[in-house]
Coordinates of C-alpha atoms in Angstrom, one line a residue:
Chain A
M10 CA 98.0 -87.1 -61.8
A11 CA 100.6 -89.3 -63.3
H12 CA 100.5 -91.9 -60.5
E13 CA 96.8 -92.6 -61.1
V14 CA 97.2 -93.6 -64.7
S15 CA 98.5 -96.9 -66.1
H16 CA 102.0 -97.2 -67.2
D17 CA 101.6 -96.7 -71.0
Q18 CA 99.5 -93.6 -70.4
A19 CA 102.1 -92.3 -68.0
H20 CA 104.8 -92.9 -70.6
D21 CA 104.0 -89.7 -72.4
P22 CA 107.3 -87.8 -73.0
S23 CA 105.7 -84.6 -74.3
N24 CA 103.1 -84.7 -71.6
V25 CA 100.2 -84.2 -74.0
V26 CA 98.0 -87.3 -74.2
N27 CA 97.4 -87.4 -70.5
P28 CA 99.1 -84.4 -69.0
E29 CA 99.9 -84.4 -65.3
H30 CA 98.2 -81.0 -65.1
G31 CA 95.2 -82.3 -67.0
E32 CA 92.6 -81.9 -64.3
H33 CA 92.0 -78.3 -63.3
H34 CA 90.9 -78.0 -59.7
I35 CA 88.6 -75.2 -58.6
V36 CA 88.8 -74.5 -54.9
S37 CA 85.3 -74.0 -53.4
P38 CA 84.2 -70.8 -51.6
L39 CA 83.5 -72.8 -48.5
Q40 CA 87.2 -73.9 -48.4
Y41 CA 88.2 -70.2 -48.8
C42 CA 86.0 -69.3 -45.8
F43 CA 87.8 -71.9 -43.7
V44 CA 91.2 -70.5 -44.8
F45 CA 90.1 -67.0 -44.1
G46 CA 88.9 -68.0 -40.6
A47 CA 92.2 -69.8 -39.9
L48 CA 94.2 -66.7 -41.0
L49 CA 92.2 -64.4 -38.7
I50 CA 92.6 -66.8 -35.7
G51 CA 96.3 -67.0 -36.4
T52 CA 96.5 -63.2 -36.4
A53 CA 94.6 -63.1 -33.0
I54 CA 96.9 -65.7 -31.5
T55 CA 100.1 -64.0 -32.7
V56 CA 99.0 -60.6 -31.2
G57 CA 98.0 -62.3 -28.0
A58 CA 101.2 -64.2 -27.7
A59 CA 103.2 -61.0 -28.2
F60 CA 102.0 -59.7 -24.8
V61 CA 102.8 -62.8 -22.9
D62 CA 106.3 -62.9 -21.5
L63 CA 107.6 -66.3 -22.6
P64 CA 110.9 -67.7 -21.4
G65 CA 114.1 -67.2 -23.5
V66 CA 113.8 -66.6 -27.2
L67 CA 110.3 -68.3 -27.4
N68 CA 108.5 -65.0 -28.2
P69 CA 110.1 -64.4 -31.6
V70 CA 110.2 -68.1 -32.4
I71 CA 106.4 -68.5 -31.8
A72 CA 105.6 -65.3 -33.7
L73 CA 107.6 -66.5 -36.7
A74 CA 106.2 -70.0 -36.5
I75 CA 102.6 -68.6 -36.6
A76 CA 103.7 -66.3 -39.5
C77 CA 105.2 -69.3 -41.4
T78 CA 102.0 -71.4 -40.8
K79 CA 99.8 -68.6 -42.1
A80 CA 102.1 -68.1 -45.2
V81 CA 102.0 -71.8 -46.0
I82 CA 98.2 -71.8 -45.7
V83 CA 98.0 -68.8 -48.1
I84 CA 100.4 -70.4 -50.5
L85 CA 98.7 -73.8 -50.5
F86 CA 95.1 -72.7 -50.8
F87 CA 94.7 -69.0 -51.8
M88 CA 97.6 -69.5 -54.3
H89 CA 96.4 -73.0 -55.3
V90 CA 99.8 -74.6 -55.0
K91 CA 98.3 -77.6 -53.4
Y92 CA 96.4 -78.3 -56.6
Q93 CA 99.2 -77.4 -59.0
S94 CA 101.5 -79.7 -61.0
R95 CA 104.7 -80.9 -59.5
L96 CA 106.6 -78.4 -61.7
V97 CA 105.0 -75.4 -59.9
K98 CA 105.3 -77.1 -56.5
L99 CA 109.0 -77.7 -57.1
T100 CA 109.5 -74.1 -58.3
V101 CA 107.9 -72.7 -55.2
G102 CA 109.9 -75.0 -52.9
A103 CA 113.2 -74.3 -54.7
G104 CA 112.6 -70.6 -54.4
F105 CA 112.1 -70.7 -50.6
F106 CA 115.0 -73.2 -50.2
T107 CA 117.4 -70.9 -52.1
F108 CA 116.2 -68.0 -50.0
I109 CA 117.0 -69.9 -46.8
V110 CA 120.4 -70.9 -48.1
L111 CA 121.2 -67.3 -49.0
I112 CA 120.2 -66.0 -45.5
T113 CA 122.0 -68.8 -43.7
M114 CA 125.3 -68.4 -45.6
T115 CA 125.3 -64.6 -45.3
L116 CA 124.4 -64.7 -41.6
L117 CA 127.2 -67.3 -41.0
D118 CA 129.7 -64.9 -42.6
Y119 CA 128.6 -61.9 -40.5
M120 CA 128.6 -64.0 -37.3
S121 CA 131.9 -65.6 -37.8
R122 CA 133.9 -62.6 -39.0
A123 CA 134.6 -61.4 -35.4
W124 CA 134.6 -64.9 -34.0
G125 CA 136.6 -64.9 -30.6
M126 CA 137.4 -61.2 -30.9
W127 CA 135.0 -60.1 -28.1
Chain B
M19 CA 96.9 -79.3 -99.4
A20 CA 93.6 -78.4 -100.8
N21 CA 93.2 -75.3 -98.7
T22 CA 95.8 -72.9 -99.9
V23 CA 94.2 -69.9 -98.3
A24 CA 95.3 -70.9 -94.8
H25 CA 98.9 -70.9 -95.9
T26 CA 99.1 -67.7 -97.9
N27 CA 99.2 -65.1 -95.1
P28 CA 99.3 -66.5 -91.6
L29 CA 99.7 -63.1 -90.1
D30 CA 96.2 -62.2 -91.3
K31 CA 94.8 -65.1 -89.3
V32 CA 96.6 -64.1 -86.1
D33 CA 95.4 -60.5 -86.5
H34 CA 91.9 -61.8 -87.0
L35 CA 92.1 -63.9 -83.8
E36 CA 93.4 -61.0 -81.8
K37 CA 90.6 -58.7 -82.8
L38 CA 87.8 -61.1 -81.9
M39 CA 85.9 -59.8 -78.8
P40 CA 84.2 -61.2 -76.8
H41 CA 86.1 -64.5 -76.8
E42 CA 84.4 -67.3 -78.7
S43 CA 85.2 -70.6 -80.2
I44 CA 86.4 -70.7 -83.8
I45 CA 86.2 -73.7 -86.1
N46 CA 88.3 -73.6 -89.2
E47 CA 87.2 -74.6 -92.7
E48 CA 88.0 -78.2 -92.1
G49 CA 85.9 -78.1 -88.9
E50 CA 88.7 -79.7 -86.9
H51 CA 90.5 -77.2 -84.8
V52 CA 88.7 -75.2 -82.1
V53 CA 90.8 -72.2 -81.2
L54 CA 90.0 -69.7 -78.5
P55 CA 91.6 -66.3 -78.9
Q56 CA 93.3 -66.7 -75.5
H57 CA 94.7 -70.0 -76.5
R58 CA 98.1 -69.3 -78.1
H59 CA 99.0 -71.7 -81.0
H60 CA 102.4 -72.7 -79.5
F61 CA 100.8 -74.5 -76.7
E62 CA 99.5 -78.1 -77.1
T63 CA 96.6 -77.7 -74.7
E64 CA 94.9 -74.9 -72.8
E65 CA 96.0 -76.6 -69.6
Q66 CA 99.6 -76.6 -70.7
Q67 CA 99.3 -72.9 -71.5
R68 CA 97.8 -72.2 -68.0
E69 CA 100.6 -74.1 -66.3
A70 CA 103.2 -72.2 -68.3
G71 CA 101.5 -69.0 -67.1
S72 CA 101.5 -70.0 -63.5
F73 CA 105.1 -71.1 -63.8
G74 CA 106.2 -67.8 -65.2
M75 CA 104.3 -65.9 -62.5
W76 CA 105.9 -67.9 -59.8
L77 CA 109.4 -67.3 -61.2
F78 CA 108.6 -63.5 -61.0
L79 CA 107.4 -64.0 -57.4
L80 CA 110.6 -65.8 -56.6
T81 CA 112.6 -62.7 -57.6
E82 CA 110.2 -60.7 -55.4
I83 CA 111.1 -63.0 -52.5
M84 CA 114.8 -62.3 -53.0
F85 CA 114.0 -58.6 -53.3
F86 CA 112.1 -58.4 -50.0
G87 CA 114.5 -61.0 -48.5
G88 CA 117.4 -58.6 -48.7
M89 CA 115.6 -56.2 -46.5
F90 CA 114.4 -59.0 -44.1
F91 CA 118.0 -60.0 -43.8
A92 CA 119.2 -56.5 -43.0
Y93 CA 116.5 -56.3 -40.3
L94 CA 117.6 -59.7 -38.9
L95 CA 121.3 -58.6 -38.7
Y96 CA 120.8 -55.1 -37.3
R97 CA 118.3 -56.4 -34.7
N98 CA 121.0 -58.7 -33.5
W99 CA 123.6 -56.0 -33.4
Y100 CA 121.5 -53.2 -31.8
Y101 CA 118.9 -55.2 -29.9
P102 CA 118.1 -52.5 -27.2
A103 CA 117.5 -49.8 -29.8
F104 CA 115.3 -52.2 -31.8
V105 CA 113.2 -53.1 -28.7
V106 CA 112.4 -49.5 -27.7
S107 CA 111.7 -48.3 -31.2
S108 CA 109.5 -51.3 -32.0
N109 CA 107.5 -50.5 -28.9
Q110 CA 106.7 -47.1 -30.5
L111 CA 104.7 -48.8 -33.3
N112 CA 101.0 -49.0 -33.0
V113 CA 100.1 -52.7 -32.5
G114 CA 96.4 -52.0 -32.8
M115 CA 96.7 -50.4 -36.2
G116 CA 99.1 -53.1 -37.3
A117 CA 96.8 -55.9 -36.2
A118 CA 93.8 -54.1 -37.9
N119 CA 95.8 -53.8 -41.1
T120 CA 96.7 -57.5 -41.0
A121 CA 93.0 -58.4 -40.7
I122 CA 92.1 -55.9 -43.5
L123 CA 94.8 -57.4 -45.8
I124 CA 93.7 -60.9 -45.1
T125 CA 90.1 -59.9 -45.9
S126 CA 91.3 -58.3 -49.2
G127 CA 93.1 -61.5 -50.1
F128 CA 90.0 -63.5 -49.2
F129 CA 87.9 -61.5 -51.7
M130 CA 90.6 -61.9 -54.3
A131 CA 90.5 -65.6 -53.9
L132 CA 86.7 -65.5 -54.2
G133 CA 87.2 -63.4 -57.3
V134 CA 89.4 -66.1 -58.9
W135 CA 86.6 -68.6 -58.1
A136 CA 84.0 -66.3 -59.6
A137 CA 86.1 -66.1 -62.8
E138 CA 86.5 -69.9 -62.9
V139 CA 82.7 -70.4 -62.7
R140 CA 82.1 -67.5 -65.1
K141 CA 80.0 -65.3 -62.9
K142 CA 80.8 -61.9 -64.3
N143 CA 79.0 -59.7 -61.8
L144 CA 80.3 -61.6 -58.8
L145 CA 83.8 -61.3 -60.2
V146 CA 83.4 -57.5 -60.6
L147 CA 82.0 -57.2 -57.1
M148 CA 84.9 -59.3 -55.6
L149 CA 87.5 -57.2 -57.4
I150 CA 85.9 -54.0 -56.1
L151 CA 85.9 -55.4 -52.6
T152 CA 89.5 -56.4 -53.0
T153 CA 90.3 -52.9 -54.0
V154 CA 88.3 -51.3 -51.2
F155 CA 90.2 -53.3 -48.5
G156 CA 93.5 -52.6 -50.2
C157 CA 92.8 -48.9 -50.1
A158 CA 91.7 -49.3 -46.4
F159 CA 95.1 -50.8 -45.7
L160 CA 96.9 -47.8 -47.2
G161 CA 94.6 -45.5 -45.3
V162 CA 95.6 -47.0 -42.0
K163 CA 99.2 -46.9 -43.1
Y164 CA 98.8 -43.2 -43.8
F165 CA 97.8 -42.5 -40.2
E166 CA 100.7 -44.6 -38.9
Y167 CA 103.2 -42.7 -41.0
K168 CA 101.6 -39.4 -39.9
E169 CA 102.1 -40.4 -36.2
K170 CA 105.8 -41.2 -36.9
Y171 CA 106.2 -37.8 -38.6
E172 CA 104.7 -36.0 -35.6
L173 CA 107.0 -37.9 -33.2
H174 CA 110.1 -37.1 -35.3
H175 CA 110.6 -40.8 -36.0
I176 CA 111.3 -40.4 -39.7
P177 CA 115.0 -41.0 -40.3
G178 CA 116.9 -37.9 -41.5
S179 CA 117.9 -34.5 -40.2
S180 CA 114.6 -34.1 -38.2
F181 CA 114.9 -37.4 -36.4
S182 CA 114.9 -37.1 -32.7
T183 CA 116.2 -39.6 -30.2
A184 CA 114.8 -37.7 -27.2
M185 CA 112.1 -40.3 -26.5
F186 CA 114.8 -43.0 -26.3
T187 CA 117.5 -41.2 -24.2
N188 CA 114.9 -39.7 -21.8
P189 CA 111.8 -42.0 -21.9
G190 CA 110.6 -40.8 -18.5
A191 CA 109.9 -37.3 -19.9
Y192 CA 107.5 -38.9 -22.4
H193 CA 105.8 -41.2 -19.8
L194 CA 107.4 -44.3 -21.3
K195 CA 108.2 -47.3 -19.2
E196 CA 111.5 -47.9 -21.0
E197 CA 115.0 -48.0 -19.8
P198 CA 116.9 -44.9 -21.1
L199 CA 119.4 -45.7 -23.9
A200 CA 123.0 -44.3 -24.1
P201 CA 123.2 -41.7 -26.9
D202 CA 125.1 -43.9 -29.2
M203 CA 122.7 -46.8 -28.9
A204 CA 119.7 -44.3 -29.2
E205 CA 121.1 -43.2 -32.5
K206 CA 120.6 -46.8 -33.7
T207 CA 116.9 -46.4 -33.4
Q208 CA 117.2 -44.6 -36.7
I209 CA 118.2 -47.8 -38.3
F210 CA 115.1 -49.5 -37.0
F211 CA 112.9 -46.7 -38.4
F212 CA 114.8 -46.7 -41.7
L213 CA 114.1 -50.4 -42.1
Y214 CA 110.5 -49.9 -41.0
F215 CA 109.9 -47.3 -43.7
A216 CA 111.9 -49.1 -46.3
M217 CA 110.1 -52.4 -45.8
T218 CA 106.5 -51.1 -45.2
G219 CA 107.1 -48.4 -47.9
M220 CA 108.2 -51.0 -50.4
H221 CA 105.2 -53.2 -49.4
A222 CA 102.9 -50.2 -49.8
L223 CA 104.3 -49.5 -53.2
H224 CA 103.5 -53.0 -54.2
M225 CA 99.9 -52.4 -52.9
I226 CA 99.6 -49.2 -54.9
I227 CA 100.8 -51.0 -58.1
G228 CA 98.3 -53.8 -57.3
I229 CA 95.4 -51.4 -56.8
V230 CA 96.2 -49.7 -60.2
L231 CA 96.1 -53.2 -61.8
L232 CA 92.9 -54.0 -60.0
F233 CA 91.2 -50.9 -61.6
W234 CA 92.3 -52.2 -65.0
L235 CA 91.2 -55.8 -64.3
T236 CA 87.8 -54.6 -62.9
W237 CA 87.2 -52.6 -66.0
R238 CA 88.1 -55.6 -68.2
A239 CA 86.0 -57.9 -66.1
H240 CA 83.1 -55.5 -66.4
K241 CA 83.4 -55.8 -70.2
G242 CA 83.2 -59.6 -69.8
A243 CA 86.8 -60.4 -70.7
F244 CA 87.2 -63.0 -67.9
S245 CA 83.8 -64.7 -67.8
S246 CA 84.2 -67.0 -70.8
G247 CA 86.9 -69.4 -69.6
Y248 CA 89.8 -67.0 -69.8
V249 CA 91.0 -66.5 -66.2
A250 CA 94.8 -66.3 -66.5
P251 CA 95.1 -62.5 -65.8
I252 CA 92.8 -62.8 -62.8
E253 CA 94.6 -65.9 -61.5
N254 CA 98.1 -64.5 -62.0
F255 CA 97.1 -61.2 -60.4
G256 CA 95.7 -63.2 -57.5
L257 CA 99.1 -64.8 -57.0
Y258 CA 100.7 -61.3 -56.9
W259 CA 98.1 -60.0 -54.5
H260 CA 98.5 -63.0 -52.2
F261 CA 102.3 -62.6 -52.3
V262 CA 102.0 -59.0 -51.1
D263 CA 99.8 -60.4 -48.4
I264 CA 102.4 -62.9 -47.3
V265 CA 105.1 -60.2 -47.1
W266 CA 102.9 -58.3 -44.6
L267 CA 102.2 -61.5 -42.6
F268 CA 106.0 -61.5 -41.9
L269 CA 106.4 -57.7 -41.6
F270 CA 103.7 -57.5 -38.9
P271 CA 105.3 -59.8 -36.3
L272 CA 108.9 -58.8 -37.1
L273 CA 108.3 -55.0 -36.8
Y274 CA 105.5 -54.7 -34.4
L275 CA 105.5 -57.8 -32.2
I276 CA 108.6 -59.8 -31.5
N277 CA 110.4 -57.0 -29.5
R278 CA 107.5 -56.2 -27.4
H279 CA 107.8 -58.5 -24.4
P280 CA 110.6 -56.9 -22.4
V281 CA 108.3 -54.0 -21.5
H282 CA 106.0 -54.4 -18.5

């Protein structure tokens, strides 16, 4: 990682001498087992929570929160994003950010078209 | 340059590199440049090439996010508009089968992750075994999906001319503890089932494409293509497979679970 090397090494415009992505991390099988266990527990919790009548809109909120947590775990560990370069991390983040912007803007349009007409 | 041979016909050299199987290191006449066949000459280092590959794969997956995102958005909007219809039709889905399929798909993804690890540490037989297990669980998922679709067919819950709203306008006759819907709202259950088949069907199509690719990768892995340091196809296919996994992680609660609680 660039922040671990001295300044002159970090000053490497073509990113060749000491590339940021120089070290290649291999995730251990034990770590995958923990991730697998966490995902199965998350599935059990989300099924259980669906049959509990929670106040207000909490049911979908909790279900989606668990789904998002599971997705983040998969992205970070199964898809190795935690160990990737900042370029890949930024790409993944930008993709989800753009997706949220698109959903929000479109939903705002649909919700405000008939504003005050009911 | 003393060595003119290297400059006469560069295409010959590329051809020569492509044909070399299995992958091995090559040292040129000067003994300076070690080239692996999988290492393309326009990359400075193998790591740079690997990162470029991951980057490209992620760009493709982002287009997939947008593709599925359109359907997720349609679901979100129609659920808000026709909430009663979405509640009763969601209650007709089989939570047990959906939960089992979630566990099956997570298991398949787990074996895929182990497969990437096996390729990294160059264990050929383990890699082949993991790819086969990934395929087996992928097929099991599609098998469960078949029985779910079959049930929908028998209940006339496939949108189209044979779709029946009888269960929703007269739930008592079907021993359902639901409030009956007015006929116009009951018609909107078709939108739920349309989205259900569009989203799970598109997801299943991605699974089928993935399983076809898995056969091809297993065959190549069996021939030793990925056990000498060349793991990019396995790694990038893993990204695709995990992405398909993530789509299901959202489909399951949205379609099967979040509308369930109003029924007692």
